[in-house]
Amino acid sequence: MKLAGNLKRLVLGAAMSLAAFSAASAESWKFAVEEGPGDVQTLYAQEFKRLVEARTKGQVKVTIYTYGQLGNENDITELTAGGAIQFSNASPGHLGTFVPEVQVLSLPFLLPDSDKAKADVLSNSQALYGSLAKDFAGKGLKLFTVYPEGEMIWTTKKAIHKPEDLGDVKFRVMTSPILIEQFKLYGANPVALPWGEVYGGLQMNVIQAQVNPAFFIESAKFHEVTDHLIYVRDVEYTTTVVANADFWQGLSDERKKMLGEVRNELQTFILAKEREKNEAAVAKMKKDNPKLQTVRLTDAERELFRKRAEPLAGKLVDMVGGRTAEILKQIKADIAAAEAKYGAK
Ligand code: 6CS
């Protein structure tokens, strides 16, 4: 009996020191997203956490921070570049103040209409992972991936069919400078704000419109304070996931390989989630607000906005300079190649 007791103590002691050892040796990675619980970026980060923790057998623990926990969209980019956190989402809609060349991804009427071609460009484009990645590296960021979050939809307080309808509309856009230029060309009066200020702004009528994918409009409740959904079919919301560049450099080849595999799996995962969330959100918003009106621009109406946006790419090249013209030329070639492979529609 005494022997059995001693053995038990020995086994327990060994197990405890093993647990203490692995807790002490576990690495901790922080991943901050620009959205709230249940939103697309959060679902991505949760699946990233699940896969990384399983594949490193608990050697890496990932902690997720949602919007506001560590600051707003611009704050979390700075925290990542500075090395305080290892991963974050940095959407082109906000990142333009830090990596100006990324605004190529915010240009309307650029990415393919075909979902497959679009996914191919965002996952594999030479313009993004060859050229643009160098501009990220210059700012202390490793471009880990780019994925779509859904078609951008305007929510407004009145029906919009043509640029002239926007004349008296203060239109909230994200903080990248190109978006101000875009909405000026569209005929609106744009104002850049972090999203945390948008609901109050719409409620107080300080702004009268904003633009976002359906899942986000629903979760941020913008449909409670606007009553028209305007489908322009001009641009997709895209986001990038970035890592701190020094942290990335310091990873072993094995870890980099594991992260590459996780990244590729997540490209398919997030596409399905994004579609599911956007579809469910439209149905929920219509139920929540029966007064919600849907306006789908006709091809002729859409053409009016496309024409207005024609000078935008040139403006971006003039504003940013550097590698922007080269990235734009390359992404157009990547888009043409993807459309040839998967079709344009
Ligand atoms: O409108 C915005 O600012 C926010 N929209 C989305 C879909 N994600 C985060 C971003 O900050």
XYZ file of C-alpha atoms and ligand atoms in Angstrom:
356
model
C 0.000 0.000 0.000
C 2.817 2.328 1.007
C 4.586 1.625 -2.292
C 1.417 2.294 -4.263
C 0.978 5.622 -2.405
C 4.575 6.621 -3.135
C 4.190 5.672 -6.783
C 1.032 7.728 -7.058
C 2.793 10.739 -5.536
C 5.698 10.251 -7.928
C 3.473 10.041 -11.022
C 1.423 13.034 -9.868
C 4.590 15.028 -9.198
C 5.987 14.194 -12.637
C 2.700 15.135 -14.309
C 2.618 18.438 -12.431
C 6.165 19.378 -13.394
C 5.427 18.424 -17.016
C 2.346 20.678 -16.979
C 4.351 23.486 -15.368
C 7.106 22.992 -17.958
C 4.754 23.084 -20.943
C 2.871 26.106 -19.519
C 6.190 27.904 -19.070
C 7.403 26.938 -22.542
C 4.087 27.723 -24.311
C 4.388 30.712 -26.617
C 1.677 33.283 -26.542
C 0.491 34.980 -29.753
C -1.946 37.876 -29.724
C -4.368 38.353 -32.650
C -6.411 41.585 -32.793
C -9.351 42.028 -35.175
C -11.200 45.161 -36.306
C -14.644 43.718 -35.683
C -16.865 42.484 -32.864
C -17.737 38.991 -31.558
C -19.453 36.839 -34.212
C -18.219 39.017 -37.118
C -16.258 37.600 -40.082
C -12.775 38.635 -38.879
C -13.490 37.174 -35.438
C -14.620 33.858 -36.968
C -11.406 33.783 -38.968
C -9.256 34.476 -35.880
C -11.099 31.791 -33.890
C -10.473 29.184 -36.574
C -6.845 30.331 -36.844
C -6.514 29.871 -33.075
C -8.091 26.407 -33.193
C -5.822 25.188 -36.002
C -2.599 26.714 -34.656
C -3.139 25.424 -31.124
C -3.982 21.924 -32.404
C -1.021 21.790 -34.798
C 1.503 23.020 -32.242
C -0.002 20.635 -29.664
C -0.560 23.456 -27.208
C 2.952 24.897 -27.610
C 1.364 28.080 -28.960
C -1.590 29.779 -27.300
C -3.456 32.355 -29.368
C -5.420 35.114 -27.612
C -7.977 37.032 -29.676
C -8.828 40.701 -29.076
C -11.968 42.106 -30.686
C -12.602 45.744 -31.693
C -11.987 48.213 -28.911
C -10.163 45.860 -26.553
C -6.769 47.143 -27.707
C -7.952 50.232 -29.590
C -9.472 51.045 -32.974
C -8.472 49.870 -36.484
C -5.437 52.185 -36.768
C -4.243 51.469 -33.213
C -4.012 47.700 -33.739
C -1.936 48.163 -36.911
C 0.564 50.270 -34.961
C 0.645 47.702 -32.158
C 1.434 44.968 -34.683
C 4.122 46.974 -36.479
C 5.670 47.786 -33.093
C 5.678 44.123 -32.008
C 3.276 44.421 -29.044
C 0.956 41.986 -30.842
C 1.820 39.306 -33.388
C -1.201 39.263 -35.759
C -4.006 41.612 -36.680
C -6.488 42.450 -39.400
C -5.563 45.588 -41.309
C -8.224 46.379 -43.885
C -7.277 48.520 -46.892
C -10.182 50.828 -45.946
C -8.198 51.964 -42.912
C -4.615 50.913 -43.677
C -4.166 53.592 -46.356
C -2.823 56.070 -43.807
C -0.004 53.614 -42.898
C 0.699 51.586 -46.088
C -0.716 53.941 -48.782
C -0.081 51.495 -51.672
C -2.688 49.079 -50.227
C -5.409 51.487 -51.385
C -5.215 49.830 -54.819
C -7.501 47.214 -53.237
C -10.077 49.905 -52.413
C -10.469 51.029 -56.030
C -14.040 50.439 -57.230
C -14.815 48.523 -60.455
C -11.430 46.782 -60.331
C -11.686 43.274 -58.823
C -13.447 40.574 -60.909
C -17.213 40.019 -60.552
C -16.676 36.250 -60.592
C -16.290 34.941 -57.025
C -13.770 32.310 -58.095
C -11.610 34.748 -60.032
C -11.790 37.243 -57.137
C -10.788 34.600 -54.587
C -7.907 33.520 -56.822
C -6.584 37.089 -57.152
C -6.836 37.775 -53.397
C -5.132 34.475 -52.522
C -2.371 34.336 -55.121
C -1.841 37.648 -56.897
C 1.772 38.493 -57.713
C 0.836 42.188 -57.323
C -0.180 41.568 -53.698
C 2.277 38.945 -52.460
C 5.196 40.045 -54.651
C 5.054 43.846 -54.941
C 2.634 45.136 -52.282
C 4.136 42.830 -49.639
C 7.382 44.841 -49.929
C 5.538 48.002 -48.897
C 4.110 46.139 -45.888
C 7.621 44.891 -45.008
C 8.903 48.457 -45.146
C 6.445 49.293 -42.349
C 7.361 46.318 -40.144
C 4.458 44.134 -41.333
C 4.416 40.705 -42.972
C 1.459 40.372 -45.371
C 0.012 37.025 -44.252
C -3.154 36.943 -46.351
C -5.969 38.875 -48.030
C -9.596 37.718 -48.043
C -13.003 39.140 -49.035
C -15.775 39.971 -46.543
C -18.610 40.727 -48.963
C -20.071 43.222 -51.380
C -20.168 46.820 -50.103
C -23.731 48.109 -49.644
C -24.675 51.707 -48.865
C -27.177 52.393 -46.132
C -28.836 55.771 -46.616
C -31.821 57.782 -45.432
C -33.251 58.207 -48.941
C -33.200 56.358 -52.247
C -30.094 56.924 -54.384
C -30.010 56.255 -58.125
C -27.518 58.766 -59.504
C -24.603 60.956 -58.348
C -26.883 64.034 -58.110
C -28.922 62.260 -55.378
C -25.820 62.353 -53.139
C -25.380 66.147 -53.282
C -26.663 66.795 -49.752
C -25.491 63.505 -48.201
C -22.726 63.452 -45.567
C -21.376 60.001 -46.280
C -19.230 58.154 -43.717
C -16.261 56.320 -45.190
C -13.357 54.467 -43.562
C -10.154 56.381 -42.865
C -8.083 55.674 -46.014
C -7.684 58.918 -48.014
C -8.662 57.372 -51.380
C -12.201 56.794 -50.069
C -12.685 60.524 -49.553
C -11.636 61.055 -53.181
C -13.946 58.266 -54.389
C -17.034 59.644 -52.686
C -16.244 63.213 -53.779
C -16.168 61.924 -57.368
C -19.486 60.139 -56.709
C -20.982 63.523 -55.754
C -21.306 63.041 -51.969
C -19.862 64.946 -49.018
C -17.594 62.258 -47.473
C -16.370 62.159 -43.895
C -13.815 59.647 -42.515
C -14.591 58.056 -39.135
C -13.676 54.912 -37.173
C -16.696 52.615 -37.196
C -17.334 52.970 -33.481
C -18.653 56.492 -34.151
C -20.964 55.629 -37.034
C -24.171 54.502 -35.267
C -24.282 57.666 -33.119
C -23.464 59.842 -36.137
C -26.354 58.374 -38.143
C -28.713 58.603 -35.186
C -27.862 62.283 -34.596
C -28.055 62.944 -38.361
C -24.460 64.265 -38.361
C -23.951 61.774 -41.198
C -26.703 60.382 -43.424
C -25.055 57.354 -45.017
C -22.326 54.744 -44.622
C -21.054 51.755 -46.579
C -20.263 48.195 -45.411
C -20.985 44.530 -46.178
C -24.404 43.209 -45.055
C -23.137 41.149 -42.096
C -21.454 44.227 -40.627
C -24.414 46.562 -41.210
C -26.560 44.070 -39.320
C -24.171 43.453 -36.433
C -23.404 47.166 -35.947
C -27.170 47.842 -36.278
C -26.755 50.585 -38.897
C -30.058 49.420 -40.429
C -31.825 50.747 -37.320
C -30.733 54.299 -38.150
C -30.915 54.237 -41.976
C -33.739 52.832 -44.066
C -32.402 52.170 -47.552
C -29.985 49.497 -48.723
C -28.333 50.599 -51.972
C -26.573 47.938 -54.064
C -24.088 49.602 -56.419
C -21.908 46.539 -57.216
C -18.817 48.744 -57.267
C -16.477 47.197 -54.716
C -15.823 44.251 -52.434
C -14.779 44.722 -48.804
C -11.344 43.141 -48.487
C -9.152 42.741 -45.459
C -5.544 41.760 -44.920
C -4.116 39.758 -42.057
C -0.675 40.976 -41.067
C 1.996 39.716 -38.697
C 4.804 41.623 -37.036
C 7.728 41.338 -39.480
C 10.451 40.612 -36.872
C 8.256 38.012 -35.179
C 7.720 36.357 -38.578
C 11.443 36.429 -39.379
C 12.165 34.714 -36.078
C 9.814 31.766 -36.708
C 11.344 28.367 -37.508
C 10.844 26.957 -41.017
C 8.531 24.347 -39.513
C 6.290 27.025 -37.938
C 6.239 29.029 -41.176
C 5.209 25.898 -43.088
C 2.451 25.162 -40.559
C 1.185 28.760 -40.822
C 1.239 28.568 -44.615
C -0.967 25.470 -44.490
C -3.312 27.094 -41.969
C -3.524 30.174 -44.159
C -4.459 28.135 -47.237
C -7.142 26.178 -45.375
C -8.612 29.368 -43.981
C -8.979 30.940 -47.450
C -11.702 28.362 -48.235
C -13.171 28.410 -44.730
C -13.660 32.173 -44.624
C -15.227 32.408 -48.074
C -18.012 30.037 -47.038
C -18.502 31.808 -43.678
C -18.596 35.236 -45.263
C -21.310 34.163 -47.734
C -23.365 32.482 -45.042
C -23.165 35.522 -42.745
C -24.007 38.045 -45.475
C -27.054 36.087 -46.653
C -28.415 35.616 -43.152
C -27.841 39.302 -42.346
C -29.966 40.581 -45.235
C -32.881 38.387 -44.139
C -32.481 39.489 -40.495
C -32.339 43.199 -41.334
C -35.527 43.000 -43.396
C -37.247 41.272 -40.496
C -35.924 43.772 -37.915
C -36.820 46.843 -39.968
C -39.821 46.239 -42.244
C -39.434 49.808 -43.560
C -36.047 48.935 -45.073
C -36.130 49.636 -48.835
C -33.789 47.910 -51.276
C -32.464 49.743 -54.312
C -30.425 47.785 -56.859
C -28.874 50.157 -59.353
C -29.668 49.308 -62.955
C -26.729 48.790 -65.311
C -27.263 52.306 -66.678
C -27.328 53.832 -63.158
C -24.236 51.880 -62.137
C -22.478 53.140 -65.241
C -22.965 56.735 -64.040
C -20.901 55.965 -60.922
C -18.334 53.932 -62.856
C -17.744 56.901 -65.170
C -17.378 59.243 -62.180
C -14.755 56.894 -60.670
C -12.583 56.720 -63.804
C -9.997 59.317 -62.659
C -9.590 57.632 -59.254
C -6.781 55.166 -60.121
C -4.712 57.996 -61.649
C -5.333 60.129 -58.549
C -4.105 57.269 -56.345
C -0.910 56.893 -58.383
C -0.310 60.680 -58.114
C -1.107 60.772 -54.391
C 1.000 57.796 -53.334
C 3.673 57.354 -56.003
C 6.322 54.714 -55.226
C 5.340 51.240 -56.349
C 1.637 52.104 -56.815
C 1.639 52.285 -60.631
C 3.520 48.975 -60.840
C 1.110 47.278 -58.382
C -1.889 48.571 -60.310
C -0.513 47.341 -63.634
C 0.358 43.946 -62.140
C -3.014 43.469 -60.402
C -4.817 44.204 -63.680
C -2.711 41.479 -65.321
C -3.449 39.095 -62.418
C -7.183 39.865 -62.749
C -7.119 39.221 -66.512
C -5.353 35.880 -65.923
C -7.853 34.843 -63.216
C -10.797 35.826 -65.446
C -9.334 33.822 -68.315
C -9.140 30.819 -65.991
C -12.465 31.124 -64.134
C -14.612 33.365 -66.354
C -15.424 37.048 -65.840
C -18.970 36.659 -64.414
O -16.604 50.135 -41.433
C -15.619 49.797 -40.818
O -14.786 50.616 -40.439
C -15.429 48.331 -40.469
N -16.105 47.467 -41.411
C -15.825 46.185 -41.438
C -16.595 45.264 -42.322
N -14.835 45.641 -40.754
C -13.988 46.426 -39.863
C -13.986 47.883 -40.297
O -13.271 48.668 -39.420
